[in-house]
mmCIF file of C-alpha atoms in Angstrom:
data_model
loop_
_atom_site.group_PDB
_atom_site.id
_atom_site.type_symbol
_atom_site.label_atom_id
_atom_site.label_comp_id
_atom_site.label_asym_id
_atom_site.label_seq_id
_atom_site.Cartn_x
_atom_site.Cartn_y
_atom_site.Cartn_z
ATOM 1 C CA MET C 95 7.020 -3.064 21.419
ATOM 2 C CA SER C 96 6.888 -4.137 17.787
ATOM 3 C CA LYS C 97 6.726 -1.403 15.180
ATOM 4 C CA LEU C 98 3.834 -3.203 13.444
ATOM 5 C CA ALA C 99 0.852 -5.344 14.370
ATOM 6 C CA ALA C 100 1.275 -9.036 13.487
ATOM 7 C CA GLN C 101 -0.963 -8.834 10.393
ATOM 8 C CA ASP C 102 1.027 -5.892 9.014
ATOM 9 C CA LYS C 103 4.507 -7.410 9.338
ATOM 10 C CA PHE C 104 6.243 -7.983 6.007
ATOM 11 C CA LEU C 105 9.504 -9.325 4.621
ATOM 12 C CA ASP C 106 11.740 -6.252 4.735
ATOM 13 C CA LEU C 107 14.591 -6.864 2.294
ATOM 14 C CA SER C 108 16.486 -3.881 3.686
ATOM 15 C CA ASP C 109 16.403 -5.152 7.275
ATOM 16 C CA TYR C 110 18.759 -8.122 6.917
ATOM 17 C CA GLY C 111 20.975 -6.680 9.679
ATOM 18 C CA ARG C 112 18.240 -6.987 12.310
ATOM 19 C CA THR C 113 19.360 -10.406 13.610
ATOM 20 C CA PHE C 114 22.908 -9.175 14.176
ATOM 21 C CA GLY C 115 21.533 -5.927 15.612
ATOM 22 C CA LYS C 116 19.483 -7.822 18.196
ATOM 23 C CA PHE C 117 22.474 -10.012 19.050
ATOM 24 C CA LEU C 118 24.743 -6.985 19.549
ATOM 25 C CA ALA C 119 22.125 -5.136 21.587
ATOM 26 C CA ASN C 120 21.711 -8.123 23.896
ATOM 27 C CA GLN C 121 25.466 -8.219 24.468
ATOM 28 C CA LEU C 122 25.447 -4.528 25.400
ATOM 29 C CA LYS C 123 22.243 -4.286 27.450
ATOM 30 C CA ASN C 124 24.039 -4.742 30.804
ATOM 31 C CA THR C 125 26.970 -2.479 29.954
ATOM 32 C CA ARG C 126 27.463 1.286 29.979
ATOM 33 C CA PHE C 127 27.066 1.425 26.213
ATOM 34 C CA THR C 128 24.177 3.642 25.182
ATOM 35 C CA PRO C 129 22.281 3.637 21.857
ATOM 36 C CA ILE C 130 24.167 6.814 20.892
ATOM 37 C CA HIS C 131 27.473 4.981 21.415
ATOM 38 C CA VAL C 132 26.208 2.338 18.974
ATOM 39 C CA THR C 133 25.239 5.047 16.488
ATOM 40 C CA LEU C 134 28.783 6.400 16.671
ATOM 41 C CA LEU C 135 30.080 2.862 16.169
ATOM 42 C CA PHE C 136 28.209 2.397 12.894
ATOM 43 C CA GLY C 137 29.679 5.722 11.810
ATOM 44 C CA VAL C 138 33.149 4.281 12.411
ATOM 45 C CA SER C 139 32.248 1.198 10.359
ATOM 46 C CA GLY C 140 31.107 3.468 7.529
ATOM 47 C CA LEU C 141 34.383 5.387 7.643
ATOM 48 C CA MET C 142 36.311 2.105 7.541
ATOM 49 C CA ALA C 143 34.356 1.189 4.397
ATOM 50 C CA ILE C 144 35.307 4.518 2.824
ATOM 51 C CA TYR C 145 38.987 3.991 3.677
ATOM 52 C CA SER C 146 38.822 0.498 2.179
ATOM 53 C CA ILE C 147 37.364 1.855 -1.084
ATOM 54 C CA LEU C 148 40.152 4.408 -1.309
ATOM 55 C CA ASP C 149 42.652 1.636 -0.615
ATOM 56 C CA GLY C 150 41.187 -0.546 -3.370
ATOM 57 C CA SER C 151 40.145 -3.232 -0.869
ATOM 58 C CA TYR C 152 36.643 -3.633 -2.269
ATOM 59 C CA PHE C 153 35.812 -6.927 -0.556
ATOM 60 C CA LEU C 154 36.743 -5.406 2.806
ATOM 61 C CA ALA C 155 34.724 -2.285 1.939
ATOM 62 C CA GLY C 156 31.691 -4.479 1.258
ATOM 63 C CA PHE C 157 32.184 -6.179 4.619
ATOM 64 C CA PHE C 158 32.265 -2.873 6.519
ATOM 65 C CA ILE C 159 29.213 -1.582 4.627
ATOM 66 C CA ILE C 160 27.199 -4.660 5.605
ATOM 67 C CA LEU C 161 28.576 -4.466 9.157
ATOM 68 C CA LYS C 162 27.418 -0.847 9.261
ATOM 69 C CA SER C 163 23.869 -2.013 8.434
ATOM 70 C CA GLY C 164 23.970 -4.558 11.246
ATOM 71 C CA ILE C 165 25.250 -2.064 13.804
ATOM 72 C CA ASP C 166 22.690 0.465 12.542
ATOM 73 C CA ALA C 167 19.936 -1.926 13.600
ATOM 74 C CA ALA C 168 21.437 -2.322 17.074
ATOM 75 C CA ASP C 169 20.979 1.226 18.406
ATOM 76 C CA GLY C 170 17.191 1.069 18.239
ATOM 77 C CA GLU C 171 17.176 -2.452 19.662
ATOM 78 C CA LEU C 172 19.383 -1.338 22.563
ATOM 79 C CA ALA C 173 17.107 1.637 23.232
ATOM 80 C CA ARG C 174 14.153 -0.747 23.499
ATOM 81 C CA LEU C 175 16.043 -3.177 25.752
ATOM 82 C CA LYS C 176 17.163 -0.397 28.084
ATOM 83 C CA ASN C 177 13.830 1.409 27.772
ATOM 84 C CA THR C 178 15.627 4.621 26.840
ATOM 85 C CA PRO C 179 13.863 6.033 23.784
ATOM 86 C CA SER C 180 15.522 9.195 22.509
ATOM 87 C CA TYR C 181 14.771 11.776 19.839
ATOM 88 C CA THR C 182 18.427 12.774 20.036
ATOM 89 C CA GLY C 183 19.450 9.253 19.032
ATOM 90 C CA ARG C 184 16.819 9.035 16.330
ATOM 91 C CA TYR C 185 17.826 12.282 14.606
ATOM 92 C CA LEU C 186 21.539 11.635 15.080
ATOM 93 C CA ASP C 187 21.120 8.233 13.428
ATOM 94 C CA SER C 188 19.375 9.780 10.417
ATOM 95 C CA VAL C 189 21.909 12.611 10.077
ATOM 96 C CA PHE C 190 24.795 10.122 10.194
ATOM 97 C CA ASP C 191 23.091 8.041 7.501
ATOM 98 C CA ILE C 192 22.800 10.885 5.012
ATOM 99 C CA ILE C 193 26.375 12.057 5.677
ATOM 100 C CA LEU C 194 27.729 8.543 5.122
ATOM 101 C CA ASN C 195 25.615 8.103 1.972
ATOM 102 C CA PHE C 196 27.121 11.291 0.568
ATOM 103 C CA LEU C 197 30.660 10.244 1.511
ATOM 104 C CA PHE C 198 30.190 6.740 0.056
ATOM 105 C CA LEU C 199 29.131 8.141 -3.304
ATOM 106 C CA MET C 200 31.786 10.856 -3.365
ATOM 107 C CA THR C 201 34.456 8.249 -2.607
ATOM 108 C CA ILE C 202 33.136 6.034 -5.408
ATOM 109 C CA CYS C 203 33.099 9.118 -7.659
ATOM 110 C CA TYR C 204 36.752 9.817 -6.852
ATOM 111 C CA VAL C 205 37.974 6.252 -7.338
ATOM 112 C CA SER C 206 35.923 5.512 -10.455
ATOM 113 C CA LYS C 207 36.472 8.965 -11.966
ATOM 114 C CA THR C 208 32.719 9.377 -12.458
ATOM 115 C CA GLY C 209 31.493 12.911 -13.104
ATOM 116 C CA ILE C 210 30.642 14.956 -10.022
ATOM 117 C CA TRP C 211 27.242 16.028 -11.344
ATOM 118 C CA LEU C 212 26.224 12.449 -12.073
ATOM 119 C CA THR C 213 27.294 11.559 -8.535
ATOM 120 C CA ILE C 214 25.197 14.365 -7.052
ATOM 121 C CA LEU C 215 22.256 13.173 -9.178
ATOM 122 C CA ALA C 216 22.750 9.633 -7.850
ATOM 123 C CA PHE C 217 22.888 10.974 -4.272
ATOM 124 C CA ILE C 218 19.625 12.852 -4.774
ATOM 125 C CA GLY C 219 18.138 9.688 -6.249
ATOM 126 C CA ILE C 220 19.223 7.515 -3.328
ATOM 127 C CA GLN C 221 17.746 9.982 -0.841
ATOM 128 C CA LEU C 222 14.449 10.136 -2.730
ATOM 129 C CA GLN C 223 14.332 6.340 -2.790
ATOM 130 C CA GLY C 224 14.885 6.138 0.953
ATOM 131 C CA THR C 225 12.382 8.910 1.602
ATOM 132 C CA LEU C 226 9.658 7.069 -0.336
ATOM 133 C CA TYR C 227 10.352 3.919 1.683
ATOM 134 C CA ASN C 228 10.237 5.811 4.984
ATOM 135 C CA TYR C 229 7.108 7.753 3.959
ATOM 136 C CA TYR C 230 5.020 4.667 3.237
ATOM 137 C CA TYR C 231 6.530 2.708 6.136
ATOM 138 C CA VAL C 232 5.726 5.423 8.683
ATOM 139 C CA ILE C 233 2.190 5.655 7.285
ATOM 140 C CA LEU C 234 1.783 1.894 7.785
ATOM 141 C CA ARG C 235 3.205 2.071 11.314
ATOM 142 C CA ASN C 236 0.803 4.859 12.262
ATOM 143 C CA LYS C 237 -2.162 2.952 10.775
ATOM 144 C CA SER C 238 -1.194 -0.408 12.277
ATOM 145 C CA VAL C 239 -3.172 -1.260 15.425
ATOM 146 C CA GLY C 240 -0.751 -1.121 18.353
ATOM 147 C CA GLY C 241 2.114 -0.167 16.049
ATOM 148 C CA ASP C 242 4.899 2.290 16.783
ATOM 149 C CA THR C 243 3.815 5.913 16.342
ATOM 150 C CA THR C 244 7.044 7.570 17.509
ATOM 151 C CA SER C 245 7.789 8.672 13.945
ATOM 152 C CA LYS C 246 5.207 11.052 12.531
ATOM 153 C CA ILE C 247 4.049 11.173 8.903
ATOM 154 C CA PHE C 248 4.559 14.928 8.818
ATOM 155 C CA GLU C 249 7.061 16.552 11.175
ATOM 156 C CA TYR C 250 6.845 20.338 11.328
ATOM 157 C CA LYS C 251 8.094 21.119 14.810
ATOM 158 C CA SER C 252 10.648 19.810 17.256
ATOM 159 C CA PRO C 253 9.180 17.180 19.620
ATOM 160 C CA ARG C 254 9.311 17.498 23.384
ATOM 161 C CA ALA C 255 12.478 15.953 24.809
ATOM 162 C CA LEU C 256 12.156 12.556 26.443
ATOM 163 C CA PRO C 257 13.612 11.736 29.887
ATOM 164 C CA GLY C 258 17.400 11.603 29.792
ATOM 165 C CA GLU C 259 17.896 14.136 26.990
ATOM 166 C CA THR C 260 17.834 17.916 26.830
ATOM 167 C CA GLN C 261 15.363 19.954 24.825
ATOM 168 C CA LYS C 262 18.233 21.985 23.364
ATOM 169 C CA SER C 263 19.924 18.912 21.865
ATOM 170 C CA VAL C 264 16.610 17.701 20.433
ATOM 171 C CA ASP C 265 15.898 21.135 18.924
ATOM 172 C CA ILE C 266 19.360 21.422 17.336
ATOM 173 C CA LEU C 267 19.275 17.941 15.824
ATOM 174 C CA PHE C 268 15.701 18.439 14.623
ATOM 175 C CA ARG C 269 16.781 21.590 12.756
ATOM 176 C CA ILE C 270 19.698 19.742 11.163
ATOM 177 C CA TYR C 271 17.403 16.829 10.300
ATOM 178 C CA THR C 272 14.898 19.210 8.703
ATOM 179 C CA ILE C 273 17.607 20.944 6.665
ATOM 180 C CA VAL C 274 19.133 17.757 5.243
ATOM 181 C CA TYR C 275 15.917 15.804 4.699
ATOM 182 C CA GLY C 276 13.281 18.523 4.268
ATOM 183 C CA ALA C 277 13.572 18.966 0.491
ATOM 184 C CA PHE C 278 13.396 15.206 -0.140
ATOM 185 C CA ASP C 279 10.337 14.886 2.105
ATOM 186 C CA LYS C 280 8.569 17.687 0.236
ATOM 187 C CA ILE C 281 9.288 16.167 -3.176
ATOM 188 C CA ILE C 282 7.900 12.755 -2.190
ATOM 189 C CA HIS C 283 4.866 14.327 -0.498
ATOM 190 C CA ILE C 284 4.151 16.283 -3.678
ATOM 191 C CA LEU C 285 4.474 13.146 -5.826
ATOM 192 C CA ASP C 286 2.015 11.257 -3.597
ATOM 193 C CA SER C 287 0.276 13.744 -1.351
ATOM 194 C CA ASP C 288 -2.708 11.467 -0.615
ATOM 195 C CA ALA C 289 -0.807 8.352 0.458
ATOM 196 C CA TYR C 290 -1.462 9.004 4.159
ATOM 197 C CA LYS C 291 -5.218 8.609 3.502
ATOM 198 C CA VAL C 292 -4.831 4.960 2.499
ATOM 199 C CA LYS C 293 -6.174 2.535 5.109
ATOM 200 C CA THR C 294 -3.187 0.181 4.880
ATOM 201 C CA PHE C 295 -0.596 -1.292 2.506
ATOM 202 C CA PRO C 296 -0.500 -5.053 1.832
ATOM 203 C CA ASN C 297 2.572 -7.044 2.799
ATOM 204 C CA TRP C 298 3.660 -7.777 -0.783
ATOM 205 C CA PHE C 299 3.674 -4.074 -1.612
ATOM 206 C CA MET C 300 5.810 -3.229 1.423
ATOM 207 C CA THR C 301 8.263 -6.010 0.536
ATOM 208 C CA LEU C 302 8.549 -4.554 -2.977
ATOM 209 C CA LEU C 303 9.029 -1.098 -1.491
ATOM 210 C CA SER C 304 11.811 -2.353 0.807
ATOM 211 C CA ILE C 305 14.228 -2.501 -2.157
ATOM 212 C CA TYR C 306 14.434 1.252 -1.518
ATOM 213 C CA GLY C 307 15.359 0.841 2.149
ATOM 214 C CA LEU C 308 18.843 2.028 3.127
ATOM 215 C CA GLY C 309 20.019 -1.456 4.037
ATOM 216 C CA PHE C 310 19.167 -2.829 0.584
ATOM 217 C CA GLN C 311 20.787 0.155 -1.144
ATOM 218 C CA LEU C 312 23.994 -0.482 0.815
ATOM 219 C CA LEU C 313 23.783 -4.204 0.074
ATOM 220 C CA ILE C 314 23.767 -3.424 -3.651
ATOM 221 C CA ILE C 315 26.912 -1.301 -3.237
ATOM 222 C CA ALA C 316 28.542 -3.980 -1.064
ATOM 223 C CA ILE C 317 27.930 -6.587 -3.791
ATOM 224 C CA MET C 318 28.960 -4.419 -6.738
ATOM 225 C CA LEU C 319 32.289 -3.369 -5.192
ATOM 226 C CA PRO C 320 33.991 -6.797 -4.928
ATOM 227 C CA LEU C 321 32.559 -7.723 -8.352
ATOM 228 C CA ASP C 322 34.682 -4.841 -9.672
ATOM 229 C CA LEU C 323 31.591 -2.982 -10.870
ATOM 230 C CA ILE C 324 32.505 0.307 -9.192
ATOM 231 C CA GLU C 325 32.219 2.174 -12.502
ATOM 232 C CA TYR C 326 28.543 1.198 -12.732
ATOM 233 C CA ILE C 327 27.406 2.071 -9.186
ATOM 234 C CA ILE C 328 26.599 5.734 -9.865
ATOM 235 C CA PRO C 329 24.760 5.087 -13.173
ATOM 236 C CA PHE C 330 22.875 2.183 -11.575
ATOM 237 C CA PHE C 331 21.393 4.316 -8.798
ATOM 238 C CA ILE C 332 20.370 7.039 -11.232
ATOM 239 C CA ILE C 333 18.387 4.508 -13.276
ATOM 240 C CA TYR C 334 17.157 2.756 -10.112
ATOM 241 C CA THR C 335 15.503 6.011 -9.069
ATOM 242 C CA LEU C 336 13.023 5.733 -11.941
ATOM 243 C CA LEU C 337 11.274 2.916 -10.059
ATOM 244 C CA ILE C 338 9.912 5.620 -7.754
ATOM 245 C CA PHE C 339 7.298 6.436 -10.398
ATOM 246 C CA VAL C 340 6.450 2.738 -10.823
ATOM 247 C CA ILE C 341 5.923 2.217 -7.085
ATOM 248 C CA ILE C 342 3.876 5.402 -6.679
ATOM 249 C CA GLY C 343 1.872 4.400 -9.770
ATOM 250 C CA ILE C 344 1.099 1.003 -8.200
ATOM 251 C CA ARG C 345 -0.010 2.736 -5.011
ATOM 252 C CA LYS C 346 -2.328 5.122 -6.851
ATOM 253 C CA VAL C 347 -3.867 2.439 -9.081
ATOM 254 C CA PHE C 348 -4.359 -0.391 -6.574
ATOM 255 C CA PHE C 349 -4.639 1.374 -3.202
ATOM 256 C CA LYS C 350 -6.841 4.358 -3.803
ATOM 257 C CA VAL C 351 -7.919 6.686 -1.004
#
């Protein structure tokens, strides 16, 4: 099932890894590989990128970062092909993402000798960017006729486990997910508390918003590294965060509730 109705589909600049993700999922659909195995695999690719940064192999680091985005798209595709949806996989995927984001920036901080507090500020900024993207995207998916409603706009309690997973694992991962993402969710909800009342978002707006998707954020890092711009990555993402207010301003002015 598509996440969006045909009329709501948009050019997602952060989803460039989808084609590779579908290819990989199709290669694995008749094997014993599960979506969680694929999630672990993108974690390995992320760690290889970190090692490459530490080693000064920036082109190779960029390759592994982009590969991570492609593999990241494959776990959901494999779950759909095998008809094995899983809250465990969904939360594990998100927890891995935030851990890798933190490690990417801390590694860049170490190599570039950027200040730790600026790096933490950039990390907070990146997470707020991604949260805004996910917030509006989930709203659109829930409003789209026949769209995917697995992800909820507001998640306050652990969902009931799906077949093939235990309630305990879902509950534990939900708690971890809430701890690591909860503050960012609250900040974005405060900044635009009425967004969920909007009937829909036009395609051009969602394409603009997709520059805040995780894939696009990683693409920026993957491009800046081999261009020997590592010293500018942390400052860039701090400034990039200011676009949050521009995007929310556009939403409030043009798409009123």
